[in-house]
PDB file of C-alpha atoms and ligand atoms in Angstrom:
ATOM      1  CA  UNK A  70      -0.105   0.148   0.025  1.00  0.00           C
ATOM      2  CA  UNK A  71       1.057   3.462  -0.904  1.00  0.00           C
ATOM      3  CA  UNK A  72       0.403   6.905   0.670  1.00  0.00           C
ATOM      4  CA  UNK A  73       0.733  10.036  -1.340  1.00  0.00           C
ATOM      5  CA  UNK A  74       1.835  12.468   1.511  1.00  0.00           C
ATOM      6  CA  UNK A  75       1.597  15.698  -0.537  1.00  0.00           C
ATOM      7  CA  UNK A  76      -0.740  16.386  -3.424  1.00  0.00           C
ATOM      8  CA  UNK A  77      -3.276  19.196  -4.741  1.00  0.00           C
ATOM      9  CA  UNK A  78      -5.733  16.874  -6.105  1.00  0.00           C
ATOM     10  CA  UNK A  79      -8.176  19.642  -5.311  1.00  0.00           C
ATOM     11  CA  UNK A  80      -6.441  22.200  -7.674  1.00  0.00           C
ATOM     12  CA  UNK A  81      -8.561  23.134 -10.990  1.00  0.00           C
ATOM     13  CA  UNK A  82      -6.079  20.929 -12.921  1.00  0.00           C
ATOM     14  CA  UNK A  83      -8.206  17.978 -11.926  1.00  0.00           C
ATOM     15  CA  UNK A  84     -11.967  18.215 -12.966  1.00  0.00           C
ATOM     16  CA  UNK A  85     -12.911  14.678 -11.967  1.00  0.00           C
ATOM     17  CA  UNK A  86     -11.798  14.011  -8.361  1.00  0.00           C
ATOM     18  CA  UNK A  87     -13.432  10.166  -8.744  1.00  0.00           C
ATOM     19  CA  UNK A  88     -11.107   9.749 -11.824  1.00  0.00           C
ATOM     20  CA  UNK A  89      -8.060  10.354 -10.028  1.00  0.00           C
ATOM     21  CA  UNK A  90      -9.043   8.268  -6.983  1.00  0.00           C
ATOM     22  CA  UNK A  91      -9.660   5.400  -9.860  1.00  0.00           C
ATOM     23  CA  UNK A  92      -5.888   6.148 -10.803  1.00  0.00           C
ATOM     24  CA  UNK A  93      -4.757   6.125  -7.242  1.00  0.00           C
ATOM     25  CA  UNK A  94      -6.587   2.361  -7.112  1.00  0.00           C
ATOM     26  CA  UNK A  95      -5.069   1.283 -10.167  1.00  0.00           C
ATOM     27  CA  UNK A  96      -1.622   2.044  -9.029  1.00  0.00           C
ATOM     28  CA  UNK A  97      -1.911   0.656  -5.204  1.00  0.00           C
ATOM     29  CA  UNK A  98      -2.131   4.223  -3.757  1.00  0.00           C
ATOM     30  CA  UNK A  99      -4.321   4.288  -0.776  1.00  0.00           C
ATOM     31  CA  UNK A 100      -4.141   7.430   0.822  1.00  0.00           C
ATOM     32  CA  UNK A 101      -3.351  11.280  -0.173  1.00  0.00           C
ATOM     33  CA  UNK A 102      -2.694  14.270   1.930  1.00  0.00           C
ATOM     34  CA  UNK A 103      -4.064  17.580   0.382  1.00  0.00           C
ATOM     35  CA  UNK A 104      -3.043  20.832   1.091  1.00  0.00           C
ATOM     36  CA  UNK A 105      -5.753  23.351   2.235  1.00  0.00           C
ATOM     37  CA  UNK A 106      -5.653  26.560   0.303  1.00  0.00           C
ATOM     38  CA  UNK A 107      -7.812  29.464  -0.220  1.00  0.00           C
ATOM     39  CA  UNK A 108      -6.784  30.397  -3.655  1.00  0.00           C
ATOM     40  CA  UNK A 109      -6.368  28.952  -6.823  1.00  0.00           C
ATOM     41  CA  UNK A 110      -8.410  25.662  -5.845  1.00  0.00           C
ATOM     42  CA  UNK A 111     -11.549  24.300  -7.076  1.00  0.00           C
ATOM     43  CA  UNK A 112     -12.316  22.305  -4.063  1.00  0.00           C
ATOM     44  CA  UNK A 113     -11.422  22.640  -0.359  1.00  0.00           C
ATOM     45  CA  UNK A 114      -9.001  19.886   1.022  1.00  0.00           C
ATOM     46  CA  UNK A 115     -10.746  20.179   4.141  1.00  0.00           C
ATOM     47  CA  UNK A 116     -13.963  19.117   2.508  1.00  0.00           C
ATOM     48  CA  UNK A 117     -12.604  16.665   0.404  1.00  0.00           C
ATOM     49  CA  UNK A 118     -11.131  14.795   3.346  1.00  0.00           C
ATOM     50  CA  UNK A 119     -14.548  14.844   5.243  1.00  0.00           C
ATOM     51  CA  UNK A 120     -16.124  13.360   2.235  1.00  0.00           C
ATOM     52  CA  UNK A 121     -13.555  10.988   0.874  1.00  0.00           C
ATOM     53  CA  UNK A 122     -11.706   8.108   3.119  1.00  0.00           C
ATOM     54  CA  UNK A 123      -8.763   8.634   0.541  1.00  0.00           C
ATOM     55  CA  UNK A 124      -7.768  11.918   1.824  1.00  0.00           C
ATOM     56  CA  UNK A 125      -6.441  13.945   4.691  1.00  0.00           C
ATOM     57  CA  UNK A 126      -6.332  17.772   5.116  1.00  0.00           C
ATOM     58  CA  UNK A 127      -3.384  20.067   6.186  1.00  0.00           C
ATOM     59  CA  UNK A 128      -3.263  23.767   6.512  1.00  0.00           C
ATOM     60  CA  UNK A 129      -0.734  26.758   6.060  1.00  0.00           C
ATOM     61  CA  UNK A 130      -0.249  30.202   5.559  1.00  0.00           C
ATOM     62  CA  UNK A 131       0.283  30.596   1.857  1.00  0.00           C
ATOM     63  CA  UNK A 132       4.044  31.491   1.348  1.00  0.00           C
ATOM     64  CA  UNK A 133       3.740  34.005  -1.464  1.00  0.00           C
ATOM     65  CA  UNK A 134       1.752  36.110   1.117  1.00  0.00           C
ATOM     66  CA  UNK A 135       4.991  36.757   2.566  1.00  0.00           C
ATOM     67  CA  UNK A 136       5.983  38.894  -0.482  1.00  0.00           C
ATOM     68  CA  UNK A 137       2.981  41.116  -0.159  1.00  0.00           C
ATOM     69  CA  UNK A 138       1.732  43.500   2.294  1.00  0.00           C
ATOM     70  CA  UNK A 139       0.057  41.138   4.958  1.00  0.00           C
ATOM     71  CA  UNK A 140      -0.118  41.541   8.626  1.00  0.00           C
ATOM     72  CA  UNK A 141       1.344  38.457   9.772  1.00  0.00           C
ATOM     73  CA  UNK A 142      -0.200  38.579  13.027  1.00  0.00           C
ATOM     74  CA  UNK A 143      -3.950  38.719  11.668  1.00  0.00           C
ATOM     75  CA  UNK A 144      -2.849  35.651   9.390  1.00  0.00           C
ATOM     76  CA  UNK A 145      -1.726  33.659  12.555  1.00  0.00           C
ATOM     77  CA  UNK A 146      -4.747  34.515  14.142  1.00  0.00           C
ATOM     78  CA  UNK A 147      -7.117  33.084  11.175  1.00  0.00           C
ATOM     79  CA  UNK A 148      -4.982  30.073  10.868  1.00  0.00           C
ATOM     80  CA  UNK A 149      -5.394  29.526  14.438  1.00  0.00           C
ATOM     81  CA  UNK A 150      -9.334  29.932  14.260  1.00  0.00           C
ATOM     82  CA  UNK A 151      -9.299  27.463  11.182  1.00  0.00           C
ATOM     83  CA  UNK A 152      -7.394  24.838  13.059  1.00  0.00           C
ATOM     84  CA  UNK A 153      -9.571  24.890  16.192  1.00  0.00           C
ATOM     85  CA  UNK A 154     -12.787  24.711  14.169  1.00  0.00           C
ATOM     86  CA  UNK A 155     -11.500  21.799  12.055  1.00  0.00           C
ATOM     87  CA  UNK A 156      -9.091  20.053  14.184  1.00  0.00           C
ATOM     88  CA  UNK A 157     -10.380  16.735  13.924  1.00  0.00           C
ATOM     89  CA  UNK A 158     -10.047  16.884  10.026  1.00  0.00           C
ATOM     90  CA  UNK A 159      -6.541  18.542   9.956  1.00  0.00           C
ATOM     91  CA  UNK A 160      -3.162  16.163  10.373  1.00  0.00           C
ATOM     92  CA  UNK A 161      -0.326  18.622   9.973  1.00  0.00           C
ATOM     93  CA  UNK A 162       0.452  22.272   9.490  1.00  0.00           C
ATOM     94  CA  UNK A 163       1.810  22.526   6.008  1.00  0.00           C
ATOM     95  CA  UNK A 164       3.906  23.817   4.967  1.00  0.00           C
ATOM     96  CA  UNK A 165       6.416  26.344   6.526  1.00  0.00           C
ATOM     97  CA  UNK A 166       8.778  28.067   4.068  1.00  0.00           C
ATOM     98  CA  UNK A 167      12.484  28.861   4.063  1.00  0.00           C
ATOM     99  CA  UNK A 168      12.851  29.744   0.461  1.00  0.00           C
ATOM    100  CA  UNK A 169      15.788  31.970  -0.030  1.00  0.00           C
ATOM    101  CA  UNK A 170      15.576  31.346  -3.821  1.00  0.00           C
ATOM    102  CA  UNK A 171      12.847  33.609  -4.763  1.00  0.00           C
ATOM    103  CA  UNK A 172      13.954  36.547  -2.569  1.00  0.00           C
ATOM    104  CA  UNK A 173      13.598  39.959  -3.779  1.00  0.00           C
ATOM    105  CA  UNK A 174      16.696  41.316  -4.455  1.00  0.00           C
ATOM    106  CA  UNK A 175      15.767  44.930  -2.864  1.00  0.00           C
ATOM    107  CA  UNK A 176      14.532  43.315   0.343  1.00  0.00           C
ATOM    108  CA  UNK A 177      16.283  40.246   1.058  1.00  0.00           C
ATOM    109  CA  UNK A 178      16.714  40.812   4.751  1.00  0.00           C
ATOM    110  CA  UNK A 179      13.140  41.935   5.139  1.00  0.00           C
ATOM    111  CA  UNK A 180      11.797  39.065   3.325  1.00  0.00           C
ATOM    112  CA  UNK A 181      13.818  36.610   5.416  1.00  0.00           C
ATOM    113  CA  UNK A 182      12.687  38.172   8.604  1.00  0.00           C
ATOM    114  CA  UNK A 183       9.103  37.651   7.355  1.00  0.00           C
ATOM    115  CA  UNK A 184       9.580  34.039   6.787  1.00  0.00           C
ATOM    116  CA  UNK A 185      11.222  33.566  10.318  1.00  0.00           C
ATOM    117  CA  UNK A 186       8.305  35.266  11.737  1.00  0.00           C
ATOM    118  CA  UNK A 187       5.849  33.226   9.757  1.00  0.00           C
ATOM    119  CA  UNK A 188       7.778  29.894  10.825  1.00  0.00           C
ATOM    120  CA  UNK A 189       7.477  30.525  14.341  1.00  0.00           C
ATOM    121  CA  UNK A 190       3.754  31.570  14.194  1.00  0.00           C
ATOM    122  CA  UNK A 191       2.688  28.310  12.739  1.00  0.00           C
ATOM    123  CA  UNK A 192       4.947  26.454  14.749  1.00  0.00           C
ATOM    124  CA  UNK A 193       3.031  28.034  17.776  1.00  0.00           C
ATOM    125  CA  UNK A 194      -0.140  26.632  16.343  1.00  0.00           C
ATOM    126  CA  UNK A 195       1.311  23.152  15.626  1.00  0.00           C
ATOM    127  CA  UNK A 196       2.543  23.084  19.360  1.00  0.00           C
ATOM    128  CA  UNK A 197      -1.132  24.257  20.506  1.00  0.00           C
ATOM    129  CA  UNK A 198      -3.029  21.590  18.555  1.00  0.00           C
ATOM    130  CA  UNK A 199      -0.117  19.030  18.651  1.00  0.00           C
ATOM    131  CA  UNK A 200       0.036  18.648  14.834  1.00  0.00           C
ATOM    132  CA  UNK A 201       3.269  17.685  13.117  1.00  0.00           C
ATOM    133  CA  UNK A 202       5.041  20.489  10.911  1.00  0.00           C
ATOM    134  CA  UNK A 203       6.040  20.362   6.993  1.00  0.00           C
ATOM    135  CA  UNK A 204       9.192  22.332   6.184  1.00  0.00           C
ATOM    136  CA  UNK A 205      10.039  23.472   2.819  1.00  0.00           C
ATOM    137  CA  UNK A 206      13.599  24.524   2.661  1.00  0.00           C
ATOM    138  CA  UNK A 207      15.484  25.947  -0.544  1.00  0.00           C
ATOM    139  CA  UNK A 208      18.854  27.509  -0.541  1.00  0.00           C
ATOM    140  CA  UNK A 209      18.291  28.085   3.066  1.00  0.00           C
ATOM    141  CA  UNK A 210      19.630  24.865   4.795  1.00  0.00           C
ATOM    142  CA  UNK A 211      21.708  26.777   7.536  1.00  0.00           C
ATOM    143  CA  UNK A 212      18.865  28.976   8.837  1.00  0.00           C
ATOM    144  CA  UNK A 213      16.103  26.164   8.535  1.00  0.00           C
ATOM    145  CA  UNK A 214      18.416  23.952  10.964  1.00  0.00           C
ATOM    146  CA  UNK A 215      19.053  27.165  13.365  1.00  0.00           C
ATOM    147  CA  UNK A 216      15.192  28.192  13.620  1.00  0.00           C
ATOM    148  CA  UNK A 217      14.104  24.529  13.873  1.00  0.00           C
ATOM    149  CA  UNK A 218      16.361  23.852  16.582  1.00  0.00           C
ATOM    150  CA  UNK A 219      15.323  27.506  18.654  1.00  0.00           C
ATOM    151  CA  UNK A 220      11.594  26.485  18.039  1.00  0.00           C
ATOM    152  CA  UNK A 221      12.026  22.931  19.768  1.00  0.00           C
ATOM    153  CA  UNK A 222       9.708  21.041  17.463  1.00  0.00           C
ATOM    154  CA  UNK A 223      10.775  17.457  17.053  1.00  0.00           C
ATOM    155  CA  UNK A 224       8.201  16.058  14.839  1.00  0.00           C
ATOM    156  CA  UNK A 225       8.644  17.550  11.373  1.00  0.00           C
ATOM    157  CA  UNK A 226       9.489  16.538   7.722  1.00  0.00           C
ATOM    158  CA  UNK A 227      11.767  18.106   5.226  1.00  0.00           C
ATOM    159  CA  UNK A 228       9.359  18.143   2.073  1.00  0.00           C
ATOM    160  CA  UNK A 229      10.800  17.678  -1.461  1.00  0.00           C
ATOM    161  CA  UNK A 230      14.149  16.853  -0.011  1.00  0.00           C
ATOM    162  CA  UNK A 231      16.668  18.486  -2.555  1.00  0.00           C
ATOM    163  CA  UNK A 232      19.705  18.565  -0.035  1.00  0.00           C
ATOM    164  CA  UNK A 233      22.324  15.861   0.269  1.00  0.00           C
ATOM    165  CA  UNK A 234      23.008  13.208   2.723  1.00  0.00           C
ATOM    166  CA  UNK A 235      24.985  15.436   5.031  1.00  0.00           C
ATOM    167  CA  UNK A 236      21.819  17.682   5.865  1.00  0.00           C
ATOM    168  CA  UNK A 237      20.039  14.617   6.859  1.00  0.00           C
ATOM    169  CA  UNK A 238      22.563  13.588   9.402  1.00  0.00           C
ATOM    170  CA  UNK A 239      22.544  17.451  10.895  1.00  0.00           C
ATOM    171  CA  UNK A 240      18.594  16.988  11.198  1.00  0.00           C
ATOM    172  CA  UNK A 241      18.720  13.345  12.492  1.00  0.00           C
ATOM    173  CA  UNK A 242      21.216  14.298  15.311  1.00  0.00           C
ATOM    174  CA  UNK A 243      18.737  16.770  16.274  1.00  0.00           C
ATOM    175  CA  UNK A 244      15.546  14.931  16.274  1.00  0.00           C
ATOM    176  CA  UNK A 245      14.786  11.162  16.055  1.00  0.00           C
ATOM    177  CA  UNK A 246      11.290  12.151  15.023  1.00  0.00           C
ATOM    178  CA  UNK A 247      12.240  13.854  11.743  1.00  0.00           C
ATOM    179  CA  UNK A 248      11.385  12.639   8.471  1.00  0.00           C
ATOM    180  CA  UNK A 249      12.301  13.304   4.720  1.00  0.00           C
ATOM    181  CA  UNK A 250      10.031  13.003   1.835  1.00  0.00           C
ATOM    182  CA  UNK A 251      11.135  12.120  -1.738  1.00  0.00           C
ATOM    183  CA  UNK A 252       9.277  13.660  -4.518  1.00  0.00           C
ATOM    184  CA  UNK A 253       9.352  12.663  -8.355  1.00  0.00           C
ATOM    185  CA  UNK A 254      12.649  14.737  -8.321  1.00  0.00           C
ATOM    186  CA  UNK A 255      14.420  11.445  -7.281  1.00  0.00           C
ATOM    187  CA  UNK A 256      13.419   9.759 -10.294  1.00  0.00           C
ATOM    188  CA  UNK A 257      15.640  12.241 -12.579  1.00  0.00           C
ATOM    189  CA  UNK A 258      18.483  11.307 -14.046  1.00  0.00           C
ATOM    190  CA  UNK A 259      20.604  14.186 -12.417  1.00  0.00           C
ATOM    191  CA  UNK A 260      19.493  13.875  -9.069  1.00  0.00           C
ATOM    192  CA  UNK A 261      22.479  12.129  -7.954  1.00  0.00           C
ATOM    193  CA  UNK A 262      22.748  13.610  -4.374  1.00  0.00           C
ATOM    194  CA  UNK A 263      19.137  13.134  -3.672  1.00  0.00           C
ATOM    195  CA  UNK A 264      19.678   9.586  -4.611  1.00  0.00           C
ATOM    196  CA  UNK A 265      22.572   8.945  -2.711  1.00  0.00           C
ATOM    197  CA  UNK A 266      20.584  10.465   0.315  1.00  0.00           C
ATOM    198  CA  UNK A 267      17.630   8.324  -0.190  1.00  0.00           C
ATOM    199  CA  UNK A 268      19.684   4.994  -0.638  1.00  0.00           C
ATOM    200  CA  UNK A 269      21.669   5.804   2.777  1.00  0.00           C
ATOM    201  CA  UNK A 270      19.143   7.217   5.326  1.00  0.00           C
ATOM    202  CA  UNK A 271      17.419   4.561   7.405  1.00  0.00           C
ATOM    203  CA  UNK A 272      14.099   3.304   6.004  1.00  0.00           C
ATOM    204  CA  UNK A 273      12.009   4.559   9.035  1.00  0.00           C
ATOM    205  CA  UNK A 274      12.642   8.187   8.082  1.00  0.00           C
ATOM    206  CA  UNK A 275      11.457   7.967   4.706  1.00  0.00           C
ATOM    207  CA  UNK A 276       8.120   9.130   3.031  1.00  0.00           C
ATOM    208  CA  UNK A 277       7.099   9.462  -0.612  1.00  0.00           C
ATOM    209  CA  UNK A 278       4.923  12.432  -2.167  1.00  0.00           C
ATOM    210  CA  UNK A 279       3.969  13.843  -5.703  1.00  0.00           C
ATOM    211  CA  UNK A 280       3.216  17.101  -5.317  1.00  0.00           C
ATOM    212  CA  UNK A 281       0.717  16.632  -7.992  1.00  0.00           C
ATOM    213  CA  UNK A 282      -0.043  18.449 -10.437  1.00  0.00           C
ATOM    214  CA  UNK A 283       3.732  19.226 -10.287  1.00  0.00           C
ATOM    215  CA  UNK A 284       6.751  17.101 -10.358  1.00  0.00           C
ATOM    216  CA  UNK A 285       5.474  14.269 -12.420  1.00  0.00           C
ATOM    217  CA  UNK A 286       8.241  11.294 -12.223  1.00  0.00           C
ATOM    218  CA  UNK A 287       9.777   9.173 -14.596  1.00  0.00           C
ATOM    219  CA  UNK A 288       8.642   7.527 -16.850  1.00  0.00           C
ATOM    220  CA  UNK A 289       5.906  10.026 -17.198  1.00  0.00           C
ATOM    221  CA  UNK A 290       8.015  13.151 -16.658  1.00  0.00           C
ATOM    222  CA  UNK A 291       6.877  14.054 -20.551  1.00  0.00           C
ATOM    223  CA  UNK A 292       3.258  14.563 -19.056  1.00  0.00           C
ATOM    224  CA  UNK A 293       2.406  18.043 -18.006  1.00  0.00           C
ATOM    225  CA  UNK A 294       0.132  16.794 -15.095  1.00  0.00           C
ATOM    226  CA  UNK A 295       1.103  14.641 -12.288  1.00  0.00           C
ATOM    227  CA  UNK A 296      -1.331  12.637  -9.935  1.00  0.00           C
ATOM    228  CA  UNK A 297      -1.465  10.962  -6.960  1.00  0.00           C
ATOM    229  CA  UNK A 298      -1.241   7.496  -8.579  1.00  0.00           C
ATOM    230  CA  UNK A 299       2.100   8.052  -9.699  1.00  0.00           C
ATOM    231  CA  UNK A 300       3.315   7.987  -5.881  1.00  0.00           C
ATOM    232  CA  UNK A 301       3.907   4.419  -7.262  1.00  0.00           C
ATOM    233  CA  UNK A 302       6.982   5.559  -9.330  1.00  0.00           C
ATOM    234  CA  UNK A 303       8.819   7.561  -6.636  1.00  0.00           C
ATOM    235  CA  UNK A 304       8.323   4.486  -4.548  1.00  0.00           C
ATOM    236  CA  UNK A 305       9.538   2.359  -7.286  1.00  0.00           C
ATOM    237  CA  UNK A 306      12.898   4.578  -7.585  1.00  0.00           C
ATOM    238  CA  UNK A 307      13.196   4.000  -3.836  1.00  0.00           C
ATOM    239  CA  UNK A 308      13.045   0.592  -3.924  1.00  0.00           C
ATOM    240  CA  UNK A 309      15.513   0.470  -6.922  1.00  0.00           C
ATOM    241  CA  UNK A 310      18.006   2.518  -4.841  1.00  0.00           C
ATOM    242  CA  UNK A 311      17.850   0.429  -1.488  1.00  0.00           C
ATOM    243  CA  UNK A 312      18.942  -2.798  -0.554  1.00  0.00           C
ATOM    244  CA  UNK A 313      15.863  -4.058   1.577  1.00  0.00           C
ATOM    245  CA  UNK A 314      13.119  -6.151  -0.064  1.00  0.00           C
ATOM    246  CA  UNK A 315      10.584  -4.384  -1.968  1.00  0.00           C
ATOM    247  CA  UNK A 316       7.997  -5.478   0.220  1.00  0.00           C
ATOM    248  CA  UNK A 317       9.626  -4.266   3.412  1.00  0.00           C
ATOM    249  CA  UNK A 318      10.195  -0.794   1.760  1.00  0.00           C
ATOM    250  CA  UNK A 319       6.702  -0.791   0.879  1.00  0.00           C
ATOM    251  CA  UNK A 320       5.255  -1.638   3.975  1.00  0.00           C
ATOM    252  CA  UNK A 321       7.642   0.461   6.192  1.00  0.00           C
ATOM    253  CA  UNK A 322       7.300   3.759   4.198  1.00  0.00           C
ATOM    254  CA  UNK A 323       3.580   3.160   4.453  1.00  0.00           C
ATOM    255  CA  UNK A 324       3.775   2.855   8.227  1.00  0.00           C
ATOM    256  CA  UNK A 325       6.088   5.945   8.419  1.00  0.00           C
ATOM    257  CA  UNK A 326       3.415   7.885   6.823  1.00  0.00           C
ATOM    258  CA  UNK A 327       0.994   7.001   9.439  1.00  0.00           C
ATOM    259  CA  UNK A 328       3.225   7.506  12.198  1.00  0.00           C
ATOM    260  CA  UNK A 329       4.078  10.794  10.815  1.00  0.00           C
ATOM    261  CA  UNK A 330       0.681  11.960  10.944  1.00  0.00           C
ATOM    262  CA  UNK A 331      -0.325  10.524  13.642  1.00  0.00           C
ATOM    263  CA  UNK A 332      -3.058   8.511  11.880  1.00  0.00           C
ATOM    264  CA  UNK A 333      -3.924   5.412  13.853  1.00  0.00           C
ATOM    265  CA  UNK A 334      -4.210   2.060  12.094  1.00  0.00           C
ATOM    266  CA  UNK A 335      -7.153   2.638   9.974  1.00  0.00           C
ATOM    267  CA  UNK A 336      -9.799   0.278   9.511  1.00  0.00           C
ATOM    268  CA  UNK A 337      -9.938  -1.307   5.808  1.00  0.00           C
ATOM    269  CA  UNK A 338     -12.522   0.480   3.608  1.00  0.00           C
ATOM    270  CA  UNK A 339     -11.077  -0.490   0.282  1.00  0.00           C
TER     271      UNK A 339
HETATM  272 ZN1   ZN B 516       2.783  21.304  -3.179  1.00  0.00          ZN
END
């Protein structure tokens, strides 16, 4: 069984959710986590999670807002109210950004500071409601590690992993409850650092994701739209890279996903 730990099947790219579920079943993908968003979506992740047993929802403050004139305190308060209201339908705070790749050249320090404030604000909500945290890091690994340590959070995942093996060591030295998500990027020919990390870190630390409709894995990279069913190909690559049996890899990664989201062993509905 496979768990797509990061998907956007509620986006406008997907017009027929039942068909996406059908594709998930064809490839043995039992669950997908959807990211709540109040923009650019055709359906609300929380509503889909309530309606279908295949989906779970996560919530966040959209990071592009960092670059606009928003009041961070107000945004945090809004998120807090949403989590309070929907706590039983939410499995994580998603995703907190440290992205120094897209910084505006005139405002580098100011924007870094805003990302930091958003990080600490959302971490407080995660602690308050006992939720794990998903962290996005790009060109920012030193600050990411520094602020994770300062915040004291232990249960988190580094999503869309694009760093190297050394970085995973630093993270694991700090927290035994940290995980790493591998996306379709691990299937790309040039992703040798990522493949190296995926082959060396303990199996108990690995999760797989699609980020559908983005990051379509090989052999479907030529297709524009990714879908949760294709988590199978990310998993296939991990199986190819590692020494354990195929069955052990699949079972352990599925169990890691349930553990990460604190989802109890679910009754079989399939
Ligand atoms: Zn995403």
